[in-house]
Short mmCIF file of N, CA and C in Angstrom, two decimals:
data_model
loop_
_atom_site.label_atom_id
_atom_site.label_comp_id
_atom_site.label_asym_id
_atom_site.label_seq_id
_atom_site.Cartn_x
_atom_site.Cartn_y
_atom_site.Cartn_z
N MET A 1 20.73 17.90 -14.58
CA MET A 1 20.29 16.57 -14.91
C MET A 1 19.07 16.16 -14.07
N ILE A 2 19.12 16.43 -12.76
CA ILE A 2 18.00 16.05 -11.90
C ILE A 2 16.74 16.82 -12.28
N ASP A 3 16.92 18.07 -12.77
CA ASP A 3 15.75 18.84 -13.22
C ASP A 3 15.06 18.14 -14.38
N ARG A 4 15.83 17.62 -15.30
CA ARG A 4 15.24 16.92 -16.46
C ARG A 4 14.54 15.64 -16.03
N ILE A 5 15.15 14.91 -15.12
CA ILE A 5 14.53 13.68 -14.63
C ILE A 5 13.21 14.00 -13.93
N ALA A 6 13.23 15.02 -13.07
CA ALA A 6 12.02 15.40 -12.35
C ALA A 6 10.94 15.87 -13.31
N SER A 7 11.33 16.68 -14.28
CA SER A 7 10.37 17.21 -15.24
C SER A 7 9.78 16.10 -16.11
N ALA A 8 10.64 15.24 -16.64
CA ALA A 8 10.17 14.16 -17.51
C ALA A 8 9.29 13.17 -16.75
N SER A 9 9.69 12.81 -15.55
CA SER A 9 8.90 11.85 -14.78
C SER A 9 7.57 12.46 -14.34
N THR A 10 7.55 13.75 -14.06
CA THR A 10 6.29 14.42 -13.72
C THR A 10 5.37 14.44 -14.93
N PHE A 11 5.93 14.76 -16.09
CA PHE A 11 5.14 14.77 -17.33
C PHE A 11 4.56 13.39 -17.63
N VAL A 12 5.41 12.36 -17.57
CA VAL A 12 4.96 11.00 -17.84
C VAL A 12 3.92 10.57 -16.79
N GLY A 13 4.13 10.93 -15.54
CA GLY A 13 3.16 10.62 -14.49
C GLY A 13 1.81 11.28 -14.73
N ALA A 14 1.83 12.53 -15.18
CA ALA A 14 0.58 13.24 -15.46
C ALA A 14 -0.17 12.60 -16.62
N ILE A 15 0.54 12.31 -17.71
CA ILE A 15 -0.09 11.68 -18.88
C ILE A 15 -0.60 10.28 -18.52
N GLY A 16 0.21 9.52 -17.81
CA GLY A 16 -0.19 8.18 -17.40
C GLY A 16 -1.41 8.21 -16.49
N SER A 17 -1.44 9.16 -15.57
CA SER A 17 -2.60 9.30 -14.68
C SER A 17 -3.86 9.61 -15.47
N ALA A 18 -3.74 10.47 -16.46
CA ALA A 18 -4.90 10.81 -17.29
C ALA A 18 -5.38 9.59 -18.07
N LEU A 19 -4.45 8.85 -18.65
CA LEU A 19 -4.82 7.66 -19.40
C LEU A 19 -5.46 6.61 -18.49
N MET A 20 -4.91 6.41 -17.31
CA MET A 20 -5.49 5.45 -16.37
C MET A 20 -6.89 5.88 -15.95
N ALA A 21 -7.07 7.17 -15.70
CA ALA A 21 -8.40 7.66 -15.33
C ALA A 21 -9.40 7.33 -16.43
N GLY A 22 -8.99 7.49 -17.68
CA GLY A 22 -9.87 7.20 -18.81
C GLY A 22 -10.21 5.72 -18.92
N VAL A 23 -9.22 4.87 -18.75
CA VAL A 23 -9.46 3.43 -18.80
C VAL A 23 -10.44 3.03 -17.70
N LEU A 24 -10.20 3.51 -16.51
CA LEU A 24 -11.05 3.16 -15.37
C LEU A 24 -12.45 3.74 -15.53
N LEU A 25 -12.54 4.96 -16.05
CA LEU A 25 -13.84 5.59 -16.26
C LEU A 25 -14.70 4.78 -17.22
N ALA A 26 -14.08 4.24 -18.25
CA ALA A 26 -14.83 3.43 -19.21
C ALA A 26 -15.52 2.25 -18.52
N PHE A 27 -14.85 1.65 -17.55
CA PHE A 27 -15.47 0.54 -16.83
C PHE A 27 -16.66 1.02 -16.00
N SER A 28 -16.51 2.14 -15.32
CA SER A 28 -17.59 2.61 -14.44
C SER A 28 -18.80 3.14 -15.19
N ILE A 29 -18.58 3.74 -16.37
CA ILE A 29 -19.73 4.36 -17.05
C ILE A 29 -20.31 3.51 -18.17
N SER A 30 -19.61 2.44 -18.54
CA SER A 30 -20.18 1.63 -19.63
C SER A 30 -20.11 0.13 -19.37
N VAL A 31 -18.95 -0.38 -19.02
CA VAL A 31 -18.80 -1.83 -18.89
C VAL A 31 -19.68 -2.38 -17.77
N LEU A 32 -19.51 -1.89 -16.55
CA LEU A 32 -20.29 -2.44 -15.44
C LEU A 32 -21.79 -2.15 -15.56
N PRO A 33 -22.20 -0.94 -15.94
CA PRO A 33 -23.64 -0.75 -16.14
C PRO A 33 -24.22 -1.68 -17.20
N GLY A 34 -23.46 -1.92 -18.26
CA GLY A 34 -23.92 -2.85 -19.29
C GLY A 34 -24.01 -4.27 -18.78
N LEU A 35 -23.02 -4.69 -18.00
CA LEU A 35 -23.02 -6.05 -17.46
C LEU A 35 -24.16 -6.26 -16.48
N LYS A 36 -24.52 -5.21 -15.74
CA LYS A 36 -25.61 -5.33 -14.76
C LYS A 36 -26.97 -5.60 -15.42
N THR A 37 -27.08 -5.36 -16.72
CA THR A 37 -28.34 -5.62 -17.42
C THR A 37 -28.44 -7.06 -17.90
N LEU A 38 -27.36 -7.80 -17.77
CA LEU A 38 -27.30 -9.18 -18.26
C LEU A 38 -27.63 -10.17 -17.14
N PRO A 39 -28.03 -11.38 -17.52
CA PRO A 39 -28.17 -12.42 -16.50
C PRO A 39 -26.84 -12.62 -15.77
N VAL A 40 -26.91 -12.94 -14.49
CA VAL A 40 -25.71 -13.05 -13.66
C VAL A 40 -24.63 -13.95 -14.27
N PRO A 41 -24.96 -15.15 -14.73
CA PRO A 41 -23.89 -15.99 -15.29
C PRO A 41 -23.17 -15.34 -16.48
N VAL A 42 -23.92 -14.67 -17.33
CA VAL A 42 -23.33 -14.01 -18.50
C VAL A 42 -22.49 -12.82 -18.05
N ALA A 43 -23.01 -12.04 -17.12
CA ALA A 43 -22.27 -10.88 -16.62
C ALA A 43 -20.96 -11.30 -15.96
N MET A 44 -21.04 -12.33 -15.12
CA MET A 44 -19.84 -12.82 -14.44
C MET A 44 -18.80 -13.31 -15.44
N SER A 45 -19.24 -14.11 -16.37
CA SER A 45 -18.33 -14.64 -17.37
C SER A 45 -17.69 -13.53 -18.19
N SER A 46 -18.47 -12.54 -18.54
CA SER A 46 -17.94 -11.41 -19.31
C SER A 46 -16.91 -10.62 -18.52
N MET A 47 -17.20 -10.37 -17.25
CA MET A 47 -16.25 -9.61 -16.43
C MET A 47 -15.00 -10.43 -16.15
N GLN A 48 -15.17 -11.74 -15.95
CA GLN A 48 -14.00 -12.60 -15.77
C GLN A 48 -13.10 -12.53 -17.00
N SER A 49 -13.71 -12.51 -18.18
CA SER A 49 -12.93 -12.39 -19.42
C SER A 49 -12.24 -11.04 -19.52
N ALA A 50 -12.96 -9.97 -19.17
CA ALA A 50 -12.37 -8.62 -19.21
C ALA A 50 -11.20 -8.52 -18.23
N ASN A 51 -11.37 -9.08 -17.04
CA ASN A 51 -10.30 -9.03 -16.04
C ASN A 51 -9.06 -9.79 -16.52
N ALA A 52 -9.27 -10.88 -17.22
CA ALA A 52 -8.13 -11.63 -17.76
C ALA A 52 -7.48 -10.88 -18.92
N ALA A 53 -8.31 -10.29 -19.77
CA ALA A 53 -7.78 -9.60 -20.96
C ALA A 53 -6.98 -8.35 -20.62
N ILE A 54 -7.35 -7.67 -19.53
CA ILE A 54 -6.67 -6.41 -19.22
C ILE A 54 -5.25 -6.65 -18.68
N LEU A 55 -4.97 -7.85 -18.26
CA LEU A 55 -3.62 -8.16 -17.78
C LEU A 55 -2.71 -8.43 -18.97
N ASN A 56 -2.47 -7.36 -19.72
CA ASN A 56 -1.62 -7.44 -20.91
C ASN A 56 -0.46 -6.46 -20.76
N PRO A 57 0.58 -6.62 -21.55
CA PRO A 57 1.76 -5.76 -21.39
C PRO A 57 1.46 -4.26 -21.50
N LEU A 58 0.63 -3.85 -22.42
CA LEU A 58 0.35 -2.41 -22.58
C LEU A 58 -0.29 -1.84 -21.33
N PHE A 59 -1.32 -2.53 -20.81
CA PHE A 59 -1.96 -2.03 -19.59
C PHE A 59 -0.98 -2.04 -18.42
N LEU A 60 -0.23 -3.11 -18.27
CA LEU A 60 0.68 -3.20 -17.13
C LEU A 60 1.78 -2.14 -17.21
N ILE A 61 2.27 -1.84 -18.40
CA ILE A 61 3.25 -0.76 -18.55
C ILE A 61 2.62 0.57 -18.16
N LEU A 62 1.41 0.81 -18.62
CA LEU A 62 0.72 2.06 -18.28
C LEU A 62 0.49 2.15 -16.77
N PHE A 63 -0.09 1.14 -16.19
CA PHE A 63 -0.46 1.14 -14.78
C PHE A 63 0.77 1.22 -13.87
N MET A 64 1.73 0.35 -14.09
CA MET A 64 2.92 0.31 -13.23
C MET A 64 3.92 1.39 -13.60
N GLY A 65 4.03 1.69 -14.90
CA GLY A 65 4.94 2.75 -15.33
C GLY A 65 4.54 4.11 -14.79
N THR A 66 3.23 4.35 -14.72
CA THR A 66 2.76 5.61 -14.14
C THR A 66 3.13 5.68 -12.67
N ALA A 67 2.95 4.59 -11.95
CA ALA A 67 3.33 4.58 -10.53
C ALA A 67 4.83 4.83 -10.38
N LEU A 68 5.63 4.17 -11.20
CA LEU A 68 7.09 4.37 -11.13
C LEU A 68 7.45 5.81 -11.47
N SER A 69 6.83 6.37 -12.49
CA SER A 69 7.10 7.77 -12.87
C SER A 69 6.76 8.72 -11.73
N CYS A 70 5.64 8.45 -11.07
CA CYS A 70 5.24 9.30 -9.95
C CYS A 70 6.21 9.21 -8.79
N VAL A 71 6.70 8.01 -8.51
CA VAL A 71 7.67 7.84 -7.43
C VAL A 71 8.97 8.57 -7.78
N VAL A 72 9.43 8.43 -9.01
CA VAL A 72 10.66 9.12 -9.43
C VAL A 72 10.46 10.64 -9.35
N ALA A 73 9.31 11.12 -9.81
CA ALA A 73 9.04 12.57 -9.76
C ALA A 73 9.05 13.06 -8.32
N ALA A 74 8.39 12.34 -7.43
CA ALA A 74 8.34 12.75 -6.03
C ALA A 74 9.71 12.71 -5.37
N ALA A 75 10.52 11.74 -5.74
CA ALA A 75 11.85 11.63 -5.16
C ALA A 75 12.81 12.67 -5.72
N ALA A 76 12.66 13.02 -6.99
CA ALA A 76 13.61 13.94 -7.63
C ALA A 76 13.27 15.41 -7.41
N THR A 77 12.00 15.73 -7.33
CA THR A 77 11.60 17.14 -7.34
C THR A 77 12.13 17.97 -6.17
N PRO A 78 12.31 17.42 -4.98
CA PRO A 78 12.87 18.27 -3.91
C PRO A 78 14.28 18.78 -4.21
N PHE A 79 14.97 18.16 -5.15
CA PHE A 79 16.34 18.54 -5.48
C PHE A 79 16.42 19.47 -6.69
N THR A 80 15.28 20.00 -7.10
CA THR A 80 15.25 20.91 -8.25
C THR A 80 14.99 22.33 -7.78
N ASP A 81 15.08 23.26 -8.71
CA ASP A 81 14.84 24.66 -8.41
C ASP A 81 13.42 25.09 -8.77
N GLY A 82 12.55 24.12 -9.07
CA GLY A 82 11.21 24.44 -9.55
C GLY A 82 10.30 25.09 -8.52
N GLY A 83 10.50 24.82 -7.26
CA GLY A 83 9.68 25.43 -6.23
C GLY A 83 8.27 24.88 -6.12
N ARG A 84 7.99 23.79 -6.79
CA ARG A 84 6.65 23.20 -6.75
C ARG A 84 6.67 21.76 -6.24
N SER A 85 7.61 21.48 -5.38
CA SER A 85 7.78 20.11 -4.88
C SER A 85 6.52 19.59 -4.20
N ALA A 86 5.87 20.42 -3.40
CA ALA A 86 4.69 19.96 -2.67
C ALA A 86 3.59 19.49 -3.62
N LEU A 87 3.41 20.22 -4.72
CA LEU A 87 2.39 19.82 -5.69
C LEU A 87 2.75 18.50 -6.36
N ILE A 88 3.98 18.35 -6.76
CA ILE A 88 4.40 17.13 -7.44
C ILE A 88 4.34 15.93 -6.49
N ILE A 89 4.78 16.12 -5.28
CA ILE A 89 4.70 15.02 -4.30
C ILE A 89 3.24 14.67 -4.03
N THR A 90 2.37 15.67 -3.90
CA THR A 90 0.95 15.42 -3.69
C THR A 90 0.34 14.66 -4.86
N GLY A 91 0.65 15.08 -6.07
CA GLY A 91 0.15 14.38 -7.25
C GLY A 91 0.61 12.94 -7.30
N ALA A 92 1.88 12.74 -6.97
CA ALA A 92 2.43 11.38 -6.97
C ALA A 92 1.73 10.51 -5.92
N VAL A 93 1.53 11.05 -4.75
CA VAL A 93 0.85 10.30 -3.69
C VAL A 93 -0.59 9.99 -4.09
N LEU A 94 -1.26 10.93 -4.71
CA LEU A 94 -2.63 10.68 -5.17
C LEU A 94 -2.69 9.47 -6.09
N TYR A 95 -1.77 9.39 -7.04
CA TYR A 95 -1.79 8.24 -7.95
C TYR A 95 -1.35 6.97 -7.24
N VAL A 96 -0.22 7.02 -6.56
CA VAL A 96 0.34 5.79 -5.99
C VAL A 96 -0.59 5.21 -4.92
N VAL A 97 -1.15 6.06 -4.07
CA VAL A 97 -2.04 5.56 -3.02
C VAL A 97 -3.46 5.37 -3.54
N GLY A 98 -4.00 6.41 -4.19
CA GLY A 98 -5.40 6.39 -4.57
C GLY A 98 -5.74 5.54 -5.77
N CYS A 99 -4.77 5.27 -6.62
CA CYS A 99 -5.03 4.43 -7.80
C CYS A 99 -4.28 3.10 -7.69
N PHE A 100 -2.97 3.16 -7.57
CA PHE A 100 -2.17 1.93 -7.56
C PHE A 100 -2.47 1.07 -6.33
N ALA A 101 -2.35 1.65 -5.13
CA ALA A 101 -2.55 0.86 -3.91
C ALA A 101 -4.00 0.40 -3.77
N VAL A 102 -4.96 1.25 -4.12
CA VAL A 102 -6.36 0.83 -4.06
C VAL A 102 -6.60 -0.35 -5.00
N THR A 103 -5.99 -0.31 -6.16
CA THR A 103 -6.12 -1.42 -7.10
C THR A 103 -5.60 -2.72 -6.48
N VAL A 104 -4.38 -2.66 -6.00
CA VAL A 104 -3.72 -3.85 -5.47
C VAL A 104 -4.42 -4.37 -4.22
N MET A 105 -4.82 -3.48 -3.33
CA MET A 105 -5.36 -3.90 -2.04
C MET A 105 -6.87 -4.16 -2.06
N LEU A 106 -7.61 -3.54 -2.97
CA LEU A 106 -9.07 -3.67 -2.93
C LEU A 106 -9.67 -4.24 -4.21
N ASN A 107 -9.32 -3.70 -5.37
CA ASN A 107 -9.94 -4.18 -6.61
C ASN A 107 -9.43 -5.55 -7.02
N VAL A 108 -8.14 -5.79 -6.92
CA VAL A 108 -7.60 -7.09 -7.32
C VAL A 108 -8.18 -8.23 -6.48
N PRO A 109 -8.29 -8.10 -5.16
CA PRO A 109 -8.93 -9.19 -4.41
C PRO A 109 -10.38 -9.44 -4.85
N LEU A 110 -11.10 -8.39 -5.20
CA LEU A 110 -12.46 -8.57 -5.72
C LEU A 110 -12.42 -9.30 -7.06
N ASN A 111 -11.46 -8.93 -7.91
CA ASN A 111 -11.28 -9.63 -9.20
C ASN A 111 -10.97 -11.11 -8.96
N ASP A 112 -10.10 -11.39 -8.00
CA ASP A 112 -9.71 -12.76 -7.72
C ASP A 112 -10.89 -13.58 -7.20
N ALA A 113 -11.69 -12.96 -6.33
CA ALA A 113 -12.88 -13.66 -5.81
C ALA A 113 -13.86 -13.95 -6.94
N LEU A 114 -14.01 -12.99 -7.85
CA LEU A 114 -14.91 -13.20 -8.98
C LEU A 114 -14.38 -14.32 -9.90
N ALA A 115 -13.08 -14.32 -10.12
CA ALA A 115 -12.47 -15.35 -10.98
C ALA A 115 -12.68 -16.75 -10.41
N ALA A 116 -12.70 -16.86 -9.09
CA ALA A 116 -12.85 -18.17 -8.44
C ALA A 116 -14.31 -18.59 -8.29
N ALA A 117 -15.23 -17.69 -8.54
CA ALA A 117 -16.65 -17.97 -8.30
C ALA A 117 -17.27 -18.75 -9.46
N ASP A 118 -18.23 -19.59 -9.10
CA ASP A 118 -19.01 -20.35 -10.07
C ASP A 118 -20.30 -19.59 -10.35
N SER A 119 -20.45 -19.13 -11.57
CA SER A 119 -21.59 -18.28 -11.93
C SER A 119 -22.93 -19.01 -11.88
N THR A 120 -22.92 -20.31 -11.76
CA THR A 120 -24.18 -21.07 -11.78
C THR A 120 -24.73 -21.36 -10.39
N THR A 121 -24.05 -20.86 -9.35
CA THR A 121 -24.50 -21.14 -7.98
C THR A 121 -25.00 -19.87 -7.30
N ALA A 122 -25.73 -20.05 -6.21
CA ALA A 122 -26.20 -18.90 -5.41
C ALA A 122 -25.01 -18.15 -4.82
N THR A 123 -23.99 -18.89 -4.42
CA THR A 123 -22.78 -18.25 -3.88
C THR A 123 -22.11 -17.40 -4.96
N GLY A 124 -22.08 -17.92 -6.18
CA GLY A 124 -21.52 -17.16 -7.30
C GLY A 124 -22.31 -15.89 -7.55
N ALA A 125 -23.63 -15.98 -7.50
CA ALA A 125 -24.48 -14.79 -7.70
C ALA A 125 -24.23 -13.76 -6.60
N ALA A 126 -24.05 -14.23 -5.36
CA ALA A 126 -23.75 -13.30 -4.26
C ALA A 126 -22.38 -12.65 -4.46
N THR A 127 -21.43 -13.44 -4.95
CA THR A 127 -20.10 -12.88 -5.24
C THR A 127 -20.22 -11.80 -6.31
N TRP A 128 -21.02 -12.04 -7.33
CA TRP A 128 -21.22 -11.04 -8.38
C TRP A 128 -21.84 -9.76 -7.82
N GLU A 129 -22.85 -9.89 -6.99
CA GLU A 129 -23.52 -8.70 -6.42
C GLU A 129 -22.53 -7.88 -5.59
N LYS A 130 -21.74 -8.56 -4.78
CA LYS A 130 -20.72 -7.87 -3.98
C LYS A 130 -19.71 -7.20 -4.90
N PHE A 131 -19.27 -7.93 -5.90
CA PHE A 131 -18.30 -7.40 -6.85
C PHE A 131 -18.85 -6.16 -7.54
N ALA A 132 -20.04 -6.26 -8.09
CA ALA A 132 -20.62 -5.17 -8.89
C ALA A 132 -20.79 -3.90 -8.07
N THR A 133 -21.03 -4.04 -6.78
CA THR A 133 -21.20 -2.87 -5.92
C THR A 133 -19.86 -2.34 -5.44
N GLU A 134 -19.07 -3.19 -4.80
CA GLU A 134 -17.81 -2.75 -4.19
C GLU A 134 -16.76 -2.38 -5.23
N TRP A 135 -16.67 -3.15 -6.31
CA TRP A 135 -15.64 -2.89 -7.31
C TRP A 135 -15.85 -1.51 -7.93
N VAL A 136 -17.10 -1.19 -8.26
CA VAL A 136 -17.38 0.12 -8.86
C VAL A 136 -17.07 1.24 -7.87
N LEU A 137 -17.42 1.06 -6.61
CA LEU A 137 -17.10 2.07 -5.59
C LEU A 137 -15.60 2.36 -5.58
N TRP A 138 -14.80 1.31 -5.47
CA TRP A 138 -13.35 1.50 -5.42
C TRP A 138 -12.80 1.95 -6.77
N ASN A 139 -13.42 1.53 -7.85
CA ASN A 139 -13.00 2.02 -9.15
C ASN A 139 -13.22 3.53 -9.26
N ASN A 140 -14.33 4.02 -8.72
CA ASN A 140 -14.60 5.45 -8.73
C ASN A 140 -13.59 6.22 -7.89
N VAL A 141 -13.14 5.62 -6.80
CA VAL A 141 -12.06 6.23 -6.00
C VAL A 141 -10.81 6.33 -6.85
N ARG A 142 -10.50 5.27 -7.59
CA ARG A 142 -9.30 5.27 -8.46
C ARG A 142 -9.42 6.34 -9.54
N ILE A 143 -10.60 6.48 -10.11
CA ILE A 143 -10.81 7.51 -11.15
C ILE A 143 -10.55 8.90 -10.57
N ALA A 144 -11.14 9.17 -9.42
CA ALA A 144 -10.96 10.49 -8.79
C ALA A 144 -9.50 10.73 -8.45
N ALA A 145 -8.82 9.71 -7.92
CA ALA A 145 -7.41 9.87 -7.55
C ALA A 145 -6.53 10.09 -8.77
N ALA A 146 -6.74 9.31 -9.81
CA ALA A 146 -5.92 9.45 -11.02
C ALA A 146 -6.17 10.79 -11.71
N THR A 147 -7.42 11.23 -11.73
CA THR A 147 -7.74 12.53 -12.32
C THR A 147 -7.11 13.66 -11.51
N ALA A 148 -7.26 13.59 -10.21
CA ALA A 148 -6.65 14.60 -9.34
C ALA A 148 -5.13 14.58 -9.46
N ALA A 149 -4.55 13.40 -9.53
CA ALA A 149 -3.09 13.29 -9.68
C ALA A 149 -2.65 13.99 -10.96
N CYS A 150 -3.35 13.76 -12.04
CA CYS A 150 -3.01 14.40 -13.31
C CYS A 150 -3.04 15.92 -13.17
N ALA A 151 -4.13 16.44 -12.62
CA ALA A 151 -4.27 17.89 -12.47
C ALA A 151 -3.18 18.48 -11.58
N VAL A 152 -2.91 17.84 -10.46
CA VAL A 152 -1.92 18.37 -9.53
C VAL A 152 -0.51 18.26 -10.11
N LEU A 153 -0.23 17.19 -10.80
CA LEU A 153 1.09 17.07 -11.44
C LEU A 153 1.29 18.14 -12.52
N ILE A 154 0.24 18.42 -13.28
CA ILE A 154 0.33 19.49 -14.29
C ILE A 154 0.59 20.83 -13.60
N LEU A 155 -0.15 21.10 -12.54
CA LEU A 155 0.07 22.35 -11.81
C LEU A 155 1.48 22.40 -11.22
N GLY A 156 1.95 21.28 -10.73
CA GLY A 156 3.31 21.21 -10.19
C GLY A 156 4.37 21.40 -11.25
N GLN A 157 4.04 21.03 -12.45
CA GLN A 157 4.96 21.19 -13.58
C GLN A 157 5.01 22.66 -14.01
N GLY A 158 4.01 23.41 -13.57
CA GLY A 158 3.97 24.83 -13.94
C GLY A 158 3.22 25.11 -15.22
N ARG A 159 2.44 24.14 -15.67
CA ARG A 159 1.68 24.31 -16.90
C ARG A 159 0.20 24.21 -16.55
N SER A 160 -0.49 25.31 -16.72
CA SER A 160 -1.91 25.33 -16.36
C SER A 160 -2.66 26.30 -17.25
N ALA A 161 -3.87 25.91 -17.60
CA ALA A 161 -4.76 26.81 -18.33
C ALA A 161 -5.36 27.83 -17.37
N LEU A 162 -5.12 27.66 -16.08
CA LEU A 162 -5.70 28.55 -15.08
C LEU A 162 -4.87 29.82 -14.88
N GLY A 163 -3.73 29.88 -15.50
CA GLY A 163 -2.92 31.08 -15.37
C GLY A 163 -1.73 30.85 -14.61
#
């Protein structure tokens, strides 16, 4: 039974990590570069709307469900006969720390500061500049962590195109 739980949670964690990496990548390669071409008030308003819109049940299930799956996989895998516990635990840590914790501790506060900013003031413009630089930096960390988590979880599951 524990083997099935470990296997299923590792699989779900890998797929969730891949999906999260894709969602985050879209922001770094299209949304933010596009917003940077707009006047600051329009860019801020657009990003404020995007930040509000992403807080929906589907995204939250994906984001939090992946973290939960990774925690379950890391907790269950040492009790299996798979012999790949270190890989699965590493993959889980990559997602939980590098994607989930970075989001909560770094990106969300930047989102909150942007939400509270007035786009028509100099202070608001400074908030936007800080946001556009720092948010993308931390978003890129999340992309790398989620992508690496996916790869390591797949390897820990024993399924690889590498042989």
